[in-house]
Every structure is written in structure tokens, then in C-alpha cells.
Amino acid sequence: QVQLVESGGGLVQPGGSLRLSCAASGSISSIIAMNWYRQAPGKQRELVATITTGGSTHYADSVKGRFTISRDNAKNTVYLQMNSLKPEDTAVYYCNAEEIRTVVARITQSWGQGTQVTVSS
């Protein structure tokens, strides 16, 4: 399995920026995509951004033009650069890895513990 550890959350003013990091360990070679999700109190968990092994990216409409997902393969780390932050971006952000388990012919997912992002003046 893959183990994921998020970091970089905190309190920031509207219009500010944060960069979240997700460090992966374990069966890293099995990863085919990495995702960032977020969940605000009383709200459904939302897919924010995706990056595949081929470098394709996807963003939720609510963050397009403001957030950027990237990776550093040498450090086994995925980042989420968040600019022009709004109060509605306040949530717990979770890192997620999609993995191929070849021996059992299935795709599974691993999750980090989450990191709190609060956008407030």
C-alpha cells in the first residue's frame, strides 16, 4: 500500500496563497494518479484536482485559474498551489492516490489524514 502525509495547511487572508504538499511512501510504483479532495463542514467531499502519471490534469470549476497541481517525482511528492484564496475555499484538504494492484487485478485508493485550510479576514 501507499502511505500519504499532507502538510502546508493553515490560516490565510482572502486573496492570499498556500502550497499544500503530499509526500508518498510505500508501493509508489503502483500509483497511476494523484488527487486532492476537500470537505467543508456540512458539505459533500469534493474532488479539487487530479494529475495522472502521463501528466494530464483536471480541476474543479470552482478552482480553475487559481489552483495548480504538480508533482516532483524525485521527492515522491505532489503539490497543490492555491492562489487568490476565497473564504469558500475553507475546508479540510485530503491527498488521494489511485493504485494498480496487479496481483488482484483491481484499482484501489489510499488517503492522507487531511490538512486544514482556513481562509478568513
Short mmCIF file of N, CA and C in Angstrom, two decimals:
data_model
loop_
_atom_site.label_atom_id
_atom_site.label_comp_id
_atom_site.label_asym_id
_atom_site.label_seq_id
_atom_site.Cartn_x
_atom_site.Cartn_y
_atom_site.Cartn_z
N GLN A 1 0.82 -1.19 0.00
CA GLN A 1 0.00 0.00 0.00
C GLN A 1 0.86 1.25 0.00
N VAL A 2 0.21 2.37 -0.28
CA VAL A 2 0.85 3.68 -0.29
C VAL A 2 0.44 4.43 0.97
N GLN A 3 1.41 5.09 1.60
CA GLN A 3 1.14 5.96 2.72
C GLN A 3 1.31 7.41 2.28
N LEU A 4 0.39 8.28 2.70
CA LEU A 4 0.36 9.67 2.27
C LEU A 4 0.34 10.58 3.49
N VAL A 5 1.14 11.63 3.46
CA VAL A 5 1.19 12.61 4.53
C VAL A 5 1.07 14.00 3.94
N GLU A 6 -0.01 14.72 4.29
CA GLU A 6 -0.22 16.08 3.82
C GLU A 6 0.40 17.08 4.79
N SER A 7 0.78 18.23 4.25
CA SER A 7 1.26 19.33 5.07
C SER A 7 1.03 20.64 4.32
N GLY A 8 1.17 21.76 5.02
CA GLY A 8 1.09 23.07 4.40
C GLY A 8 -0.18 23.84 4.66
N GLY A 9 -1.14 23.24 5.34
CA GLY A 9 -2.37 23.95 5.65
C GLY A 9 -2.14 25.02 6.70
N GLY A 10 -3.15 25.87 6.87
CA GLY A 10 -3.07 26.93 7.85
C GLY A 10 -4.12 27.99 7.63
N LEU A 11 -3.92 29.13 8.28
CA LEU A 11 -4.82 30.27 8.19
C LEU A 11 -4.23 31.31 7.24
N VAL A 12 -5.05 31.79 6.30
CA VAL A 12 -4.60 32.77 5.34
C VAL A 12 -5.73 33.76 5.07
N GLN A 13 -5.38 35.00 4.74
CA GLN A 13 -6.38 36.01 4.42
C GLN A 13 -6.92 35.83 3.01
N PRO A 14 -8.15 36.29 2.75
CA PRO A 14 -8.66 36.26 1.38
C PRO A 14 -7.70 36.94 0.41
N GLY A 15 -7.51 36.31 -0.75
CA GLY A 15 -6.55 36.80 -1.73
C GLY A 15 -5.16 36.26 -1.56
N GLY A 16 -4.90 35.59 -0.46
CA GLY A 16 -3.58 35.04 -0.19
C GLY A 16 -3.36 33.70 -0.87
N SER A 17 -2.20 33.10 -0.57
CA SER A 17 -1.78 31.85 -1.20
C SER A 17 -1.27 30.86 -0.17
N LEU A 18 -1.42 29.58 -0.49
CA LEU A 18 -0.85 28.48 0.27
C LEU A 18 -0.40 27.41 -0.71
N ARG A 19 0.60 26.63 -0.32
CA ARG A 19 1.00 25.47 -1.08
C ARG A 19 0.92 24.24 -0.20
N LEU A 20 0.07 23.30 -0.57
CA LEU A 20 -0.06 22.04 0.13
C LEU A 20 0.89 21.01 -0.47
N SER A 21 1.45 20.14 0.38
CA SER A 21 2.33 19.08 -0.06
C SER A 21 1.77 17.73 0.37
N CYS A 22 2.00 16.72 -0.45
CA CYS A 22 1.60 15.35 -0.15
C CYS A 22 2.77 14.44 -0.45
N ALA A 23 3.40 13.91 0.59
CA ALA A 23 4.54 13.02 0.45
C ALA A 23 4.08 11.57 0.47
N ALA A 24 4.48 10.81 -0.53
CA ALA A 24 4.07 9.41 -0.68
C ALA A 24 5.21 8.47 -0.35
N SER A 25 4.88 7.34 0.25
CA SER A 25 5.84 6.29 0.51
C SER A 25 5.15 4.94 0.36
N GLY A 26 5.94 3.87 0.32
CA GLY A 26 5.38 2.55 0.14
C GLY A 26 5.51 2.09 -1.30
N SER A 27 4.43 1.53 -1.83
CA SER A 27 4.42 0.99 -3.19
C SER A 27 4.17 2.10 -4.20
N ILE A 28 5.14 3.00 -4.31
CA ILE A 28 4.97 4.20 -5.14
C ILE A 28 4.82 3.85 -6.61
N SER A 29 5.48 2.80 -7.06
CA SER A 29 5.43 2.44 -8.47
C SER A 29 4.04 2.02 -8.92
N SER A 30 3.15 1.72 -7.98
CA SER A 30 1.79 1.31 -8.33
C SER A 30 0.85 2.48 -8.58
N ILE A 31 1.27 3.70 -8.27
CA ILE A 31 0.40 4.87 -8.39
C ILE A 31 0.18 5.24 -9.85
N ILE A 32 -1.07 5.43 -10.23
CA ILE A 32 -1.39 5.86 -11.59
C ILE A 32 -1.97 7.27 -11.64
N ALA A 33 -2.44 7.78 -10.50
CA ALA A 33 -2.96 9.14 -10.44
C ALA A 33 -2.95 9.62 -9.00
N MET A 34 -2.81 10.94 -8.82
CA MET A 34 -2.90 11.56 -7.52
C MET A 34 -3.98 12.63 -7.57
N ASN A 35 -4.72 12.76 -6.47
CA ASN A 35 -5.83 13.69 -6.41
C ASN A 35 -5.77 14.51 -5.12
N TRP A 36 -6.36 15.70 -5.18
CA TRP A 36 -6.67 16.48 -3.99
C TRP A 36 -8.18 16.60 -3.88
N TYR A 37 -8.70 16.24 -2.71
CA TYR A 37 -10.10 16.43 -2.36
C TYR A 37 -10.20 17.45 -1.23
N ARG A 38 -11.39 18.00 -1.03
CA ARG A 38 -11.63 18.85 0.13
C ARG A 38 -13.04 18.62 0.65
N GLN A 39 -13.22 18.87 1.93
CA GLN A 39 -14.53 18.73 2.55
C GLN A 39 -14.72 19.81 3.60
N ALA A 40 -15.74 20.63 3.40
CA ALA A 40 -16.10 21.66 4.36
C ALA A 40 -17.17 21.12 5.30
N PRO A 41 -17.30 21.69 6.51
CA PRO A 41 -18.33 21.22 7.44
C PRO A 41 -19.71 21.26 6.83
N GLY A 42 -20.44 20.15 6.94
CA GLY A 42 -21.78 20.06 6.42
C GLY A 42 -21.88 19.93 4.92
N LYS A 43 -20.75 19.80 4.24
CA LYS A 43 -20.73 19.71 2.78
C LYS A 43 -20.20 18.35 2.33
N GLN A 44 -20.53 17.98 1.09
CA GLN A 44 -20.04 16.75 0.49
C GLN A 44 -18.57 16.90 0.11
N ARG A 45 -17.82 15.81 0.24
CA ARG A 45 -16.43 15.83 -0.18
C ARG A 45 -16.34 16.07 -1.69
N GLU A 46 -15.43 16.94 -2.09
CA GLU A 46 -15.34 17.43 -3.45
C GLU A 46 -13.96 17.15 -4.03
N LEU A 47 -13.92 16.64 -5.26
CA LEU A 47 -12.66 16.47 -5.98
C LEU A 47 -12.19 17.83 -6.48
N VAL A 48 -10.99 18.23 -6.09
CA VAL A 48 -10.46 19.54 -6.42
C VAL A 48 -9.55 19.49 -7.64
N ALA A 49 -8.61 18.53 -7.67
CA ALA A 49 -7.63 18.47 -8.74
C ALA A 49 -7.09 17.06 -8.88
N THR A 50 -6.66 16.70 -10.09
CA THR A 50 -6.12 15.40 -10.42
C THR A 50 -4.89 15.56 -11.29
N ILE A 51 -3.89 14.70 -11.09
CA ILE A 51 -2.76 14.61 -12.00
C ILE A 51 -2.45 13.13 -12.21
N THR A 52 -2.28 12.71 -13.47
CA THR A 52 -2.00 11.33 -13.81
C THR A 52 -0.52 11.13 -14.05
N THR A 53 -0.12 9.85 -14.18
CA THR A 53 1.28 9.56 -14.48
C THR A 53 1.71 10.13 -15.82
N GLY A 54 0.76 10.30 -16.74
CA GLY A 54 1.05 10.90 -18.02
C GLY A 54 1.11 12.41 -18.01
N GLY A 55 0.81 13.02 -16.87
CA GLY A 55 0.88 14.47 -16.74
C GLY A 55 -0.41 15.20 -17.01
N SER A 56 -1.48 14.49 -17.31
CA SER A 56 -2.77 15.15 -17.52
C SER A 56 -3.30 15.69 -16.20
N THR A 57 -3.94 16.84 -16.26
CA THR A 57 -4.50 17.46 -15.06
C THR A 57 -5.97 17.77 -15.25
N HIS A 58 -6.69 17.84 -14.14
CA HIS A 58 -8.11 18.18 -14.12
C HIS A 58 -8.37 19.01 -12.88
N TYR A 59 -9.25 20.01 -13.02
CA TYR A 59 -9.59 20.89 -11.91
C TYR A 59 -11.09 21.06 -11.82
N ALA A 60 -11.57 21.18 -10.60
CA ALA A 60 -12.96 21.55 -10.40
C ALA A 60 -13.19 22.96 -10.92
N ASP A 61 -14.39 23.21 -11.44
CA ASP A 61 -14.69 24.53 -11.99
C ASP A 61 -14.47 25.65 -10.97
N SER A 62 -14.72 25.36 -9.71
CA SER A 62 -14.62 26.37 -8.67
C SER A 62 -13.19 26.84 -8.41
N VAL A 63 -12.18 26.08 -8.86
CA VAL A 63 -10.79 26.44 -8.59
C VAL A 63 -9.98 26.68 -9.85
N LYS A 64 -10.56 26.49 -11.02
CA LYS A 64 -9.83 26.70 -12.27
C LYS A 64 -9.28 28.12 -12.35
N GLY A 65 -8.02 28.22 -12.76
CA GLY A 65 -7.36 29.51 -12.86
C GLY A 65 -6.74 29.99 -11.57
N ARG A 66 -7.04 29.33 -10.46
CA ARG A 66 -6.50 29.73 -9.16
C ARG A 66 -5.59 28.67 -8.54
N PHE A 67 -5.92 27.40 -8.75
CA PHE A 67 -5.15 26.30 -8.16
C PHE A 67 -4.35 25.58 -9.24
N THR A 68 -3.18 25.06 -8.87
CA THR A 68 -2.35 24.28 -9.78
C THR A 68 -1.83 23.04 -9.06
N ILE A 69 -2.04 21.88 -9.66
CA ILE A 69 -1.50 20.64 -9.12
C ILE A 69 -0.22 20.30 -9.89
N SER A 70 0.80 19.83 -9.18
CA SER A 70 2.07 19.48 -9.80
C SER A 70 2.71 18.35 -9.01
N ARG A 71 3.81 17.79 -9.54
CA ARG A 71 4.48 16.70 -8.87
C ARG A 71 5.99 16.82 -9.01
N ASP A 72 6.70 16.26 -8.05
CA ASP A 72 8.15 16.14 -8.08
C ASP A 72 8.46 14.67 -7.86
N ASN A 73 8.72 13.95 -8.95
CA ASN A 73 8.93 12.51 -8.85
C ASN A 73 10.16 12.14 -8.02
N ALA A 74 11.19 12.98 -8.07
CA ALA A 74 12.39 12.70 -7.30
C ALA A 74 12.13 12.72 -5.80
N LYS A 75 11.16 13.52 -5.38
CA LYS A 75 10.81 13.63 -3.96
C LYS A 75 9.56 12.85 -3.60
N ASN A 76 8.96 12.16 -4.58
CA ASN A 76 7.72 11.41 -4.36
C ASN A 76 6.65 12.29 -3.71
N THR A 77 6.51 13.50 -4.23
CA THR A 77 5.64 14.49 -3.62
C THR A 77 4.75 15.15 -4.67
N VAL A 78 3.49 15.37 -4.31
CA VAL A 78 2.54 16.11 -5.12
C VAL A 78 2.19 17.39 -4.38
N TYR A 79 2.01 18.48 -5.13
CA TYR A 79 1.73 19.78 -4.55
C TYR A 79 0.40 20.32 -5.06
N LEU A 80 -0.21 21.17 -4.26
CA LEU A 80 -1.36 21.94 -4.69
C LEU A 80 -1.08 23.40 -4.36
N GLN A 81 -0.77 24.19 -5.38
CA GLN A 81 -0.56 25.62 -5.21
C GLN A 81 -1.91 26.32 -5.29
N MET A 82 -2.27 27.04 -4.24
CA MET A 82 -3.56 27.69 -4.15
C MET A 82 -3.35 29.20 -4.08
N ASN A 83 -3.82 29.91 -5.09
CA ASN A 83 -3.71 31.36 -5.16
C ASN A 83 -5.09 31.99 -5.14
N SER A 84 -5.13 33.29 -4.86
CA SER A 84 -6.38 34.04 -4.83
C SER A 84 -7.43 33.35 -4.00
N LEU A 85 -7.05 32.94 -2.81
CA LEU A 85 -7.93 32.15 -1.96
C LEU A 85 -9.15 32.95 -1.51
N LYS A 86 -10.27 32.24 -1.41
CA LYS A 86 -11.54 32.80 -1.01
C LYS A 86 -12.03 32.12 0.26
N PRO A 87 -12.89 32.77 1.04
CA PRO A 87 -13.44 32.12 2.23
C PRO A 87 -14.10 30.78 1.93
N GLU A 88 -14.73 30.65 0.76
CA GLU A 88 -15.39 29.40 0.41
C GLU A 88 -14.41 28.26 0.11
N ASP A 89 -13.11 28.55 0.06
CA ASP A 89 -12.10 27.51 -0.07
C ASP A 89 -11.78 26.84 1.27
N THR A 90 -12.32 27.37 2.35
CA THR A 90 -12.07 26.80 3.68
C THR A 90 -12.59 25.38 3.75
N ALA A 91 -11.72 24.43 4.12
CA ALA A 91 -12.07 23.02 4.17
C ALA A 91 -10.88 22.23 4.70
N VAL A 92 -11.12 20.96 4.98
CA VAL A 92 -10.03 20.01 5.18
C VAL A 92 -9.67 19.44 3.82
N TYR A 93 -8.40 19.52 3.47
CA TYR A 93 -7.92 19.04 2.18
C TYR A 93 -7.23 17.69 2.35
N TYR A 94 -7.60 16.73 1.50
CA TYR A 94 -7.10 15.37 1.57
C TYR A 94 -6.35 14.99 0.30
N CYS A 95 -5.21 14.36 0.47
CA CYS A 95 -4.47 13.78 -0.64
C CYS A 95 -4.95 12.35 -0.87
N ASN A 96 -5.03 11.95 -2.12
CA ASN A 96 -5.55 10.65 -2.51
C ASN A 96 -4.70 10.07 -3.63
N ALA A 97 -4.38 8.78 -3.53
CA ALA A 97 -3.61 8.08 -4.56
C ALA A 97 -4.43 6.93 -5.12
N GLU A 98 -4.50 6.85 -6.43
CA GLU A 98 -5.11 5.71 -7.12
C GLU A 98 -3.99 4.75 -7.51
N GLU A 99 -4.16 3.48 -7.14
CA GLU A 99 -3.10 2.49 -7.28
C GLU A 99 -3.59 1.26 -8.05
N ILE A 100 -2.71 0.71 -8.88
CA ILE A 100 -2.98 -0.57 -9.54
C ILE A 100 -2.44 -1.70 -8.67
N ARG A 101 -3.32 -2.62 -8.30
CA ARG A 101 -2.93 -3.85 -7.60
C ARG A 101 -2.98 -4.97 -8.62
N THR A 102 -1.88 -5.16 -9.34
CA THR A 102 -1.85 -6.09 -10.46
C THR A 102 -2.19 -7.51 -10.04
N VAL A 103 -1.70 -7.93 -8.88
CA VAL A 103 -1.88 -9.31 -8.46
C VAL A 103 -3.35 -9.65 -8.24
N VAL A 104 -4.17 -8.67 -7.88
CA VAL A 104 -5.60 -8.90 -7.67
C VAL A 104 -6.44 -8.22 -8.73
N ALA A 105 -5.81 -7.65 -9.75
CA ALA A 105 -6.49 -7.07 -10.91
C ALA A 105 -7.54 -6.04 -10.51
N ARG A 106 -7.13 -5.08 -9.71
CA ARG A 106 -8.06 -4.03 -9.30
C ARG A 106 -7.31 -2.74 -9.00
N ILE A 107 -8.06 -1.63 -9.01
CA ILE A 107 -7.53 -0.32 -8.64
C ILE A 107 -8.06 0.02 -7.25
N THR A 108 -7.15 0.42 -6.37
CA THR A 108 -7.52 0.83 -5.03
C THR A 108 -7.08 2.27 -4.77
N GLN A 109 -7.52 2.82 -3.64
CA GLN A 109 -7.18 4.19 -3.28
C GLN A 109 -6.61 4.25 -1.87
N SER A 110 -5.66 5.16 -1.67
CA SER A 110 -5.11 5.46 -0.36
C SER A 110 -5.37 6.93 -0.06
N TRP A 111 -5.52 7.25 1.24
CA TRP A 111 -5.85 8.60 1.68
C TRP A 111 -4.89 9.09 2.74
N GLY A 112 -4.59 10.37 2.70
CA GLY A 112 -3.87 11.01 3.77
C GLY A 112 -4.81 11.37 4.91
N GLN A 113 -4.24 11.95 5.97
CA GLN A 113 -5.03 12.27 7.15
C GLN A 113 -5.78 13.59 7.04
N GLY A 114 -5.43 14.41 6.08
CA GLY A 114 -6.07 15.70 5.87
C GLY A 114 -5.30 16.84 6.51
N THR A 115 -5.42 18.03 5.92
CA THR A 115 -4.82 19.23 6.48
C THR A 115 -5.82 20.38 6.36
N GLN A 116 -5.98 21.15 7.43
CA GLN A 116 -6.99 22.21 7.49
C GLN A 116 -6.50 23.46 6.78
N VAL A 117 -7.34 24.00 5.91
CA VAL A 117 -7.11 25.29 5.27
C VAL A 117 -8.25 26.22 5.67
N THR A 118 -7.91 27.35 6.26
CA THR A 118 -8.91 28.33 6.67
C THR A 118 -8.59 29.66 6.01
N VAL A 119 -9.56 30.21 5.28
CA VAL A 119 -9.41 31.50 4.60
C VAL A 119 -10.36 32.48 5.27
N SER A 120 -9.81 33.44 5.98
CA SER A 120 -10.62 34.37 6.75
C SER A 120 -9.86 35.66 6.99
N SER A 121 -10.59 36.76 7.04
CA SER A 121 -10.01 38.04 7.37
C SER A 121 -10.12 38.34 8.86
#
